[in-house]
Coordinates of C-alpha atoms and ligand atoms in Angstrom, one line a residue:
X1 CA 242.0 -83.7 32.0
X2 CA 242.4 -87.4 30.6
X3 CA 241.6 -89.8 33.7
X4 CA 244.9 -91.3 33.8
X5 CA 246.3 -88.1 35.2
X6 CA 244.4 -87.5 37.9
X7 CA 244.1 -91.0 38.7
X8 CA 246.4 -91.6 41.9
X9 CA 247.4 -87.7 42.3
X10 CA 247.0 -86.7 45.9
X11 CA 247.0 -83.3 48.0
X12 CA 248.4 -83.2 51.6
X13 CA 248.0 -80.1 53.8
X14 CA 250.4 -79.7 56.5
X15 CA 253.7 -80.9 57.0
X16 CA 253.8 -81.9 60.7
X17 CA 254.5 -85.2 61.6
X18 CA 250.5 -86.5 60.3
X19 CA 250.6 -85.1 56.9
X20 CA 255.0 -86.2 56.5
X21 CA 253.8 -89.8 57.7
X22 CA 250.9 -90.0 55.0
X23 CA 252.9 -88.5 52.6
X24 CA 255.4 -90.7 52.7
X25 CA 253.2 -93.8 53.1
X26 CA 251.1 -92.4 49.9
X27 CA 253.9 -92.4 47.7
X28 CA 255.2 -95.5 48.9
X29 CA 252.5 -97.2 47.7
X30 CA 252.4 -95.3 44.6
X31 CA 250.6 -92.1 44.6
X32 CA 251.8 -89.0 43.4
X33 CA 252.4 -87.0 46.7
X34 CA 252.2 -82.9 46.7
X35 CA 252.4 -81.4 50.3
X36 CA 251.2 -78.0 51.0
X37 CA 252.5 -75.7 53.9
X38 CA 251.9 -72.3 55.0
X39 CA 255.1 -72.1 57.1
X40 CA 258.6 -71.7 55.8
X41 CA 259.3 -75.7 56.0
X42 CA 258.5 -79.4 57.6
X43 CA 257.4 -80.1 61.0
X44 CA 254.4 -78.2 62.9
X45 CA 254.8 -78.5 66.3
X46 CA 257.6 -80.5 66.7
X47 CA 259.2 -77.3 66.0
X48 CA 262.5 -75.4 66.4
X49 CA 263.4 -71.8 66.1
X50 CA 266.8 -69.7 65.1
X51 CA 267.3 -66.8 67.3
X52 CA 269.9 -64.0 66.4
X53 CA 270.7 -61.2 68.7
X54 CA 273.8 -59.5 69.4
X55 CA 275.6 -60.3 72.7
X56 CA 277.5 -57.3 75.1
X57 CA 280.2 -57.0 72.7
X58 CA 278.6 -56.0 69.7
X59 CA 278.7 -59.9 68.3
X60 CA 276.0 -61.0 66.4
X61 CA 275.0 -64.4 67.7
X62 CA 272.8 -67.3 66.6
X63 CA 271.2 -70.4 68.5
X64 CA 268.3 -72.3 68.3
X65 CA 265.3 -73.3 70.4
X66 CA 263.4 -76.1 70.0
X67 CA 259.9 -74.4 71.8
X68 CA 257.3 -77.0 70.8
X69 CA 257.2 -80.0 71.9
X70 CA 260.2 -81.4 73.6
X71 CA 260.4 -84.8 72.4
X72 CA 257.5 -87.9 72.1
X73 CA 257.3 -90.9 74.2
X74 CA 256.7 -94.6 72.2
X75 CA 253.7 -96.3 74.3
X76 CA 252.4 -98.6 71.5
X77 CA 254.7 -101.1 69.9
X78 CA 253.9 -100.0 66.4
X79 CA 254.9 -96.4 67.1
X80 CA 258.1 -97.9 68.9
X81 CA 258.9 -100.1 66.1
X82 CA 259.0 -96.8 64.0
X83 CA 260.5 -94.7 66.2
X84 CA 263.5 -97.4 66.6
X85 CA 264.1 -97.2 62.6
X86 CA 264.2 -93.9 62.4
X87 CA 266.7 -93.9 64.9
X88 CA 268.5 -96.4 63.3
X89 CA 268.4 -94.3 60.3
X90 CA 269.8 -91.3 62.6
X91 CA 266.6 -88.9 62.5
X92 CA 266.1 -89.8 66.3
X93 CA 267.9 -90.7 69.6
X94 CA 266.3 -92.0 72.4
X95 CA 266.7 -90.1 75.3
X96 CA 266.2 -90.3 79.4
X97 CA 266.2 -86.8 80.8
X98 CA 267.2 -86.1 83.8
X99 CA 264.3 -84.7 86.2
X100 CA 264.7 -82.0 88.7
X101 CA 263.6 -82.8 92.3
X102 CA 260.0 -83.1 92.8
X103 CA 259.3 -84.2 89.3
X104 CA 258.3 -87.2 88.0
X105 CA 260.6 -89.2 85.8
X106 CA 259.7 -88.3 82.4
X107 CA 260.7 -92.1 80.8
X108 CA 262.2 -92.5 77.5
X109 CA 261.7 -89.8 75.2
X110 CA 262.3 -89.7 71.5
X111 CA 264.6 -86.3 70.2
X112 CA 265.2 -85.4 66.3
X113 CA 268.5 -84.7 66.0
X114 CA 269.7 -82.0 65.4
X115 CA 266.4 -80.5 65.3
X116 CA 263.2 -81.3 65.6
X117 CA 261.8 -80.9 61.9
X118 CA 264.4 -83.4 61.0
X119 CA 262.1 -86.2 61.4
X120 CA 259.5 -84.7 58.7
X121 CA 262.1 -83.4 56.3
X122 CA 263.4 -86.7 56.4
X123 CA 259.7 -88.7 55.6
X124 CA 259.2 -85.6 53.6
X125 CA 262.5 -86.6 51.1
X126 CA 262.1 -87.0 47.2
X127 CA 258.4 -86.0 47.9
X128 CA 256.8 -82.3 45.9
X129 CA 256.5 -79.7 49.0
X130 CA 255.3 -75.9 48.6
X131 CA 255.7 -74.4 51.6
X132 CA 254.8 -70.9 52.6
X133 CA 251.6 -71.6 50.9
X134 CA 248.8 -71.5 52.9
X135 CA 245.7 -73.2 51.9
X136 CA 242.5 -71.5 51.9
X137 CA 240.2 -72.9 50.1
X138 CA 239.8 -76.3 48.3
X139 CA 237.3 -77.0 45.6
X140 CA 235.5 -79.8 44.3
X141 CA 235.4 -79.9 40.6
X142 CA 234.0 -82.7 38.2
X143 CA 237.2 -84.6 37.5
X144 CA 239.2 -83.4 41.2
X145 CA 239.8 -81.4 43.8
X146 CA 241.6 -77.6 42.8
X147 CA 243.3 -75.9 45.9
X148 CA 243.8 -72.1 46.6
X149 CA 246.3 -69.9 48.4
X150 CA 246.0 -66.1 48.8
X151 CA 243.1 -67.0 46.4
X152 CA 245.0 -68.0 43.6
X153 CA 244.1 -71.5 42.4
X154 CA 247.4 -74.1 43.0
X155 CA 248.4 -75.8 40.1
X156 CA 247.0 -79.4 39.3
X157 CA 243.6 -81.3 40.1
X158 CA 244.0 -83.7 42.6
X159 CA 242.0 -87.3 43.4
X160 CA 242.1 -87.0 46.6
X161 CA 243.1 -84.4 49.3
X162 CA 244.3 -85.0 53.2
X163 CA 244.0 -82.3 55.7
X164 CA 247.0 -82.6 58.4
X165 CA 246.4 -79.4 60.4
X166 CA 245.1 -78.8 64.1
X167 CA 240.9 -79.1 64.0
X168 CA 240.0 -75.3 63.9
X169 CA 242.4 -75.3 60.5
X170 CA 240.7 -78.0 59.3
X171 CA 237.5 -77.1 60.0
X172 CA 237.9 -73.7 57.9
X173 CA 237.9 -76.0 54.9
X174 CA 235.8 -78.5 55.5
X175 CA 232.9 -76.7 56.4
X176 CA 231.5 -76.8 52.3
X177 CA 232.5 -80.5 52.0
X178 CA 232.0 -81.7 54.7
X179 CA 229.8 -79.7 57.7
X180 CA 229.3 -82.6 59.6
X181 CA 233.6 -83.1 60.3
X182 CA 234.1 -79.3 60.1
X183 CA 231.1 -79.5 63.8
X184 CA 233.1 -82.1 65.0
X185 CA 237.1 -80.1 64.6
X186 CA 235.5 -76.3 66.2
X187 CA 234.7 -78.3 69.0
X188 CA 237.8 -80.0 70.0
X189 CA 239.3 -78.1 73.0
X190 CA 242.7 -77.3 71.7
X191 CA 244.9 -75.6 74.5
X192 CA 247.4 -72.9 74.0
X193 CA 250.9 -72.3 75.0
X194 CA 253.0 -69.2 75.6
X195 CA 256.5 -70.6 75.0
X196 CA 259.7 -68.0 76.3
X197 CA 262.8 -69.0 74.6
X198 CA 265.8 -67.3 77.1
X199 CA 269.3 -67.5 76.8
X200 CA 271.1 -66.7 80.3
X201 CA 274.2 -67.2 82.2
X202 CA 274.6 -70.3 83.9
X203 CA 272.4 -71.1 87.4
X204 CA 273.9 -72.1 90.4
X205 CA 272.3 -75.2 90.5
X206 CA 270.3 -76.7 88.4
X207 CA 271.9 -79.5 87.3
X208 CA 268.9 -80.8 85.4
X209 CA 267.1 -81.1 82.0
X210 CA 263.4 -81.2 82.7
X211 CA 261.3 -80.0 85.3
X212 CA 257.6 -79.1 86.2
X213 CA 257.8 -76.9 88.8
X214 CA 254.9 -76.3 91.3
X215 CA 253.7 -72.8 89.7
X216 CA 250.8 -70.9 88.8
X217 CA 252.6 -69.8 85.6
X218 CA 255.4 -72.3 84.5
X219 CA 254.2 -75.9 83.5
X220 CA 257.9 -77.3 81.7
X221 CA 261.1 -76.0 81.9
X222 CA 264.1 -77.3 80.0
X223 CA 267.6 -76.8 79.4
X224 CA 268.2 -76.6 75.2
X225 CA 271.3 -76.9 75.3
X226 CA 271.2 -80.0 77.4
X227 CA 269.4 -81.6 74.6
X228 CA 270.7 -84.2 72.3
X229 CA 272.3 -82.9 69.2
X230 CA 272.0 -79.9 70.6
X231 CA 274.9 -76.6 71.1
X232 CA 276.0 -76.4 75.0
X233 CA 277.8 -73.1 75.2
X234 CA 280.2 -72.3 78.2
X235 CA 278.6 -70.1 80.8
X236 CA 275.3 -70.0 79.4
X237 CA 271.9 -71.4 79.6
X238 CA 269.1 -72.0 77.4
X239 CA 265.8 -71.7 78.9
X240 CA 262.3 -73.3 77.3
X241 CA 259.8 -72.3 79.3
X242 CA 256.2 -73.6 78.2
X243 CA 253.1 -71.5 80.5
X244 CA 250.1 -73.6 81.9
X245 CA 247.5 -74.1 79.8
X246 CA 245.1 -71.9 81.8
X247 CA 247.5 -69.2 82.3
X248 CA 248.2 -69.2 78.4
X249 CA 244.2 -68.6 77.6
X250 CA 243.5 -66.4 80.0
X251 CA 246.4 -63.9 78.7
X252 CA 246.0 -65.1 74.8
X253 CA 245.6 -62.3 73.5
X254 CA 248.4 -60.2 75.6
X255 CA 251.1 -58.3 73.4
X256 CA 254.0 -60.5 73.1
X257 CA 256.1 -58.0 75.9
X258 CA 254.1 -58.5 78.1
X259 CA 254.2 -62.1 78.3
X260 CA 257.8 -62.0 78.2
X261 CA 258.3 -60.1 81.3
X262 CA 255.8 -62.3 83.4
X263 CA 257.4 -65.6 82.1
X264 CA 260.9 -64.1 83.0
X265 CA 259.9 -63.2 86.3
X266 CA 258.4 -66.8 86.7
X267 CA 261.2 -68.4 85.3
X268 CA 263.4 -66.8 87.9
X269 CA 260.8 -67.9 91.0
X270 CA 260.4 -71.1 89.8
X271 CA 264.9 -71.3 89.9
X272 CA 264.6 -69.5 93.3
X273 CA 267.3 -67.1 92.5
X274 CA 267.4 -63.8 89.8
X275 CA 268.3 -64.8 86.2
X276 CA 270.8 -62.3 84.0
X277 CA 269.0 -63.1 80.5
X278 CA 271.1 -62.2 77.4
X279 CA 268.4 -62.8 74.9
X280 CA 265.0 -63.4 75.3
X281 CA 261.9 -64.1 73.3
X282 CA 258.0 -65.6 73.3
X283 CA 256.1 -67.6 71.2
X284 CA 252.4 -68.2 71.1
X285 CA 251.0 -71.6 69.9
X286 CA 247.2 -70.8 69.6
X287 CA 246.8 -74.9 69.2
X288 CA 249.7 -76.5 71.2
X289 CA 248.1 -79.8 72.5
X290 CA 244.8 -81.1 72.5
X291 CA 242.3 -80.9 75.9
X292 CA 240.6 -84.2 74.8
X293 CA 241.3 -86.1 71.4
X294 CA 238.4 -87.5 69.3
X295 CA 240.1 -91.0 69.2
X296 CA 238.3 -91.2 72.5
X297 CA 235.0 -90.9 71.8
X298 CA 235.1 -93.2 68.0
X299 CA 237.2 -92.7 64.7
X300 CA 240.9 -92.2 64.8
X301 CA 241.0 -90.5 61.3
X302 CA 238.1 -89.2 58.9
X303 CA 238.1 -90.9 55.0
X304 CA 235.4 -90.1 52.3
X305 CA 236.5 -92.8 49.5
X306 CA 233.4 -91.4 47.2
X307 CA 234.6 -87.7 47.3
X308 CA 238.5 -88.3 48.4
X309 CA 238.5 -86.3 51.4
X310 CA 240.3 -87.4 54.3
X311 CA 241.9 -86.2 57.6
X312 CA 244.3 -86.9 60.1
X313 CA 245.9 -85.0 63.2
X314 CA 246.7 -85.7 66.6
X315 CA 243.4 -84.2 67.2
X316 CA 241.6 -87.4 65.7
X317 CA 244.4 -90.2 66.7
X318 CA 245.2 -89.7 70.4
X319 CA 247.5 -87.3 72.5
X320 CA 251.2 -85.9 70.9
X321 CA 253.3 -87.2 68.4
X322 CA 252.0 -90.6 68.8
X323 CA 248.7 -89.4 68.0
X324 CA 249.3 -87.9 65.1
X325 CA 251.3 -90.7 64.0
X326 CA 248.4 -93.4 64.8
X327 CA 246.1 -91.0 62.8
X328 CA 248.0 -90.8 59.8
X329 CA 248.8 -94.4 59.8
X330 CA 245.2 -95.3 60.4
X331 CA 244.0 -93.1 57.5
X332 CA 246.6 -94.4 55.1
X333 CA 245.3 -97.7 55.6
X334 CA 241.8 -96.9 54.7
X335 CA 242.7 -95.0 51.6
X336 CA 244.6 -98.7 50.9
X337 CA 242.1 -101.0 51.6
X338 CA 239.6 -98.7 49.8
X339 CA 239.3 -100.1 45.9
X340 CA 237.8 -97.0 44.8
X341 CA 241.0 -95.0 45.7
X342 CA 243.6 -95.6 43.5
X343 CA 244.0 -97.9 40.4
X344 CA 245.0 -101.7 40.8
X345 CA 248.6 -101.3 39.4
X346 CA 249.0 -98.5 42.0
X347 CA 248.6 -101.4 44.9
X348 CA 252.5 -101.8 45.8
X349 CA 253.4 -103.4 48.9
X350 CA 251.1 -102.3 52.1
X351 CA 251.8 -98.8 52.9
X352 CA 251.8 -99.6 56.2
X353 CA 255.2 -101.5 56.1
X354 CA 257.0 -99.3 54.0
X355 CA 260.1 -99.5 55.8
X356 CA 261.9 -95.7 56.5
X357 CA 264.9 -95.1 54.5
X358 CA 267.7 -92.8 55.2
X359 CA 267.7 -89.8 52.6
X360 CA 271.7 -90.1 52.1
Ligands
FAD1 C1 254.5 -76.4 73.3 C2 254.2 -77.8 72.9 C3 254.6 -78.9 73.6 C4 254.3 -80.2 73.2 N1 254.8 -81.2 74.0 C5 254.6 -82.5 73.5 C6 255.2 -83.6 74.2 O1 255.8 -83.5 75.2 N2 254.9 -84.9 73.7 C7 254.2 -85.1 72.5 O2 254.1 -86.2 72.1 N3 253.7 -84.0 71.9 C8 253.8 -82.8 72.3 N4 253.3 -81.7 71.7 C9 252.3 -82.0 70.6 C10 252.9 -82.5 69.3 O3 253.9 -81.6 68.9 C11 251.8 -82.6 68.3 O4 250.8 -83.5 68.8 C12 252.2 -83.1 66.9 O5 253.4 -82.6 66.5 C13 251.0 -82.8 66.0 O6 251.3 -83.2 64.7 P1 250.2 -82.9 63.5 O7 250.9 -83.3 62.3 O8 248.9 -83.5 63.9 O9 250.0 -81.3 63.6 P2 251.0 -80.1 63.4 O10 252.4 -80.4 63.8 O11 250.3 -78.9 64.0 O12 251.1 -79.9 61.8 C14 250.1 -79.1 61.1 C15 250.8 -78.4 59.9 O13 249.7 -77.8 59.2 C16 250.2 -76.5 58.7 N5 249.0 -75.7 58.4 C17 248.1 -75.3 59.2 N6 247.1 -74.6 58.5 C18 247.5 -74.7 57.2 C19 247.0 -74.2 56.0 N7 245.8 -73.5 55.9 N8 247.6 -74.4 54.8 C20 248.8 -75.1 54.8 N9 249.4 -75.6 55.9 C21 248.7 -75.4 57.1 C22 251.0 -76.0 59.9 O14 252.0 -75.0 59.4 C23 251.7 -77.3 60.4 O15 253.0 -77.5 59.8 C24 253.6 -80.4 72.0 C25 253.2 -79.3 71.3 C26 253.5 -78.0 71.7 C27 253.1 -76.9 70.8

């Protein structure tokens, strides 16, 4: 392969919001983007689910959950400052929720509208994406990194290659290049989450969007359709209910029935009164949020400028969306200031300004 094509030709793995925001920074300042995903489209965890079922009279029905997280707060003004364009560009709203009794004002969220991948798909716009193609292996040749899914080779050499997945994800493909990074990710405590998605009649009260109730099982409870953007239906309810983190590990491995039942039951405690659900349904996130971030304890992102291996997560740049946002941002800056990285008439204007620009 002649140098000048492999030059500036860069592999991202995962499409959550870490790997969208270095994508998009990447090819802003000139680097030929591809983004790998093993799911059917953009967004990780900030996540949202259609749900067909067929109501009492034989209709078939559709609506959608958004069952990761709920929305991200802004705390740093560089996160706000982009969370504020991309509102301006209509990906976002800002949004207060209102709290049930007894718990604590969540602030000022930020929502995707009208779901929640639509912030990725949008940084994700005009840039190559294969998704549904987990990556299981990636190689180091003489002249670039080759990638593998199902254990077919993926098309292409690539200069450099980022790895935007939760740390035990990473870590599977580090461990050859990088054992030292790979120690590091398997030991970040990443907690799970049973999430049930329920839609119900109406409550008799509960005239809120958010709550964390005082119970062993339930940790966050909100009202979907309640939700910005979102489809409010008359008579009916749609219930997110996350589990505790302890709760979730210790019943992991339950079949998904099972969980259902108990989080239905707890739903109903936690509302004080019996819920008729219509449709119901769980989800398990094996890696829903992270115990303790690395960011803590030293680097918010990990860059190798002499093999071109870098990585980014919420995992490495703090706690949520902001996290993985600070980690992207902080890796794309290395990779910029790092000569060896991409050619001279590749450095465009600093990636790290590249202002957001609605997709039409
Ligand atoms: C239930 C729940 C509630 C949450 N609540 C909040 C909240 O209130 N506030 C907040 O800020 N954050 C919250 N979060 C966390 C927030 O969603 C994450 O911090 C953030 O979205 C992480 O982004 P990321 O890009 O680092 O990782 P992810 O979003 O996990 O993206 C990783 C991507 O990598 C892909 N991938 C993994 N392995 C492979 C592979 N081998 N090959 C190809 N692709 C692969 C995945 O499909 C995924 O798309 C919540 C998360 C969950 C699950």
């Amino acid at each position: 392969m002649a140098i000048s094509d492999r030059v500036g030709r860069v592999a991202v793995v995962g499409a959550g919001l870490a790997g969208a925001v270095c994508a998009r920074q990447l090819s802003f300042a000139g680097w030929r983007v591809q983004v790998f995903d093993k799911s059917r489209g953009a967004g990780g965890r900030l996540a949202t689910r259609r749900a067909s079922w067929q109501d009492a009279a034989g209709q078939s029905r559709t609506t959608k959950f958004d069952h990761g997280a709920v929305g991200f707060a802004a705390t740093t003004p560089a996160f706000q400052a982009f969370a504020e364009q991309a509102c301006r560009a209509g990906w976002l709203v800002s949004w207060r929720p209102v709290a049930a009794s007894g718990t604590n004002d969540p602030g000022l969220m930020y929502v995707p509208v009208p779901d929640m991948p639509r912030l990725t798909r949008e940084l994700l716009s005009g840039i190559d994406f294969c998704w549904d193609t987990p990556i299981d292996a990636v190689q180091r040749k003489d002249d670039g990194w080759q990638l593998r899914s199902r254990g077919e080779v993926q098309p292409g050499l690539f200069h450099a290659v980022i790895l935007a997945m939760p740390p035990a994800q990473s870590a599977a493909l580090l461990a050859e290049h990088a054992p030292g990074w790979a120690q590091q990710a398997v030991q970040v405590d990443m907690q799970p989450c049973w999430t049930l998605m329920g839609l119900a009649d109406t409550p008799s009260a509960a005239p809120w969007d958010i709550a964390r109730p005082h119970h062993p099982v339930i940790e966050l409870l909100s009202r979907n359709e309640r939700r910005p953007g979102r489809e409010p239906q008359d008579g009916e309810a749609h219930w997110v209910a996350h589990a505790r983190a302890d709760w979730s590990r210790q019943h992991v491995e339950r079949p998904g029935d099972w969980v259902q039942a108990r989080l239905q039951d707890a739903v109903a405690e936690c509302l004080g009164e019996p819920v008729r659900w219509r449709h119901a349904v769980v989800h398990r996130w094996r890696y829903a949020q992270t115990g303790l971030p690395l960011a803590e304890s030293g680097d918010s992102c990990w860059w190798n400028a002499a093999s071109g291996l870098g990585v980014c997560g919420d995992f490495l740049g703090g706690l949520g969306a902001e996290g993985a946002w600070q980690s992207a941002m902080a890796l794309v800056e290395k990779m910029h200031w790092n000569a060896g990285a991409r050619p001279a008439s590749q450095q465009v204007a600093h990636p790290a300004r590249a202002e957001l620009q609605p997709s039409g």
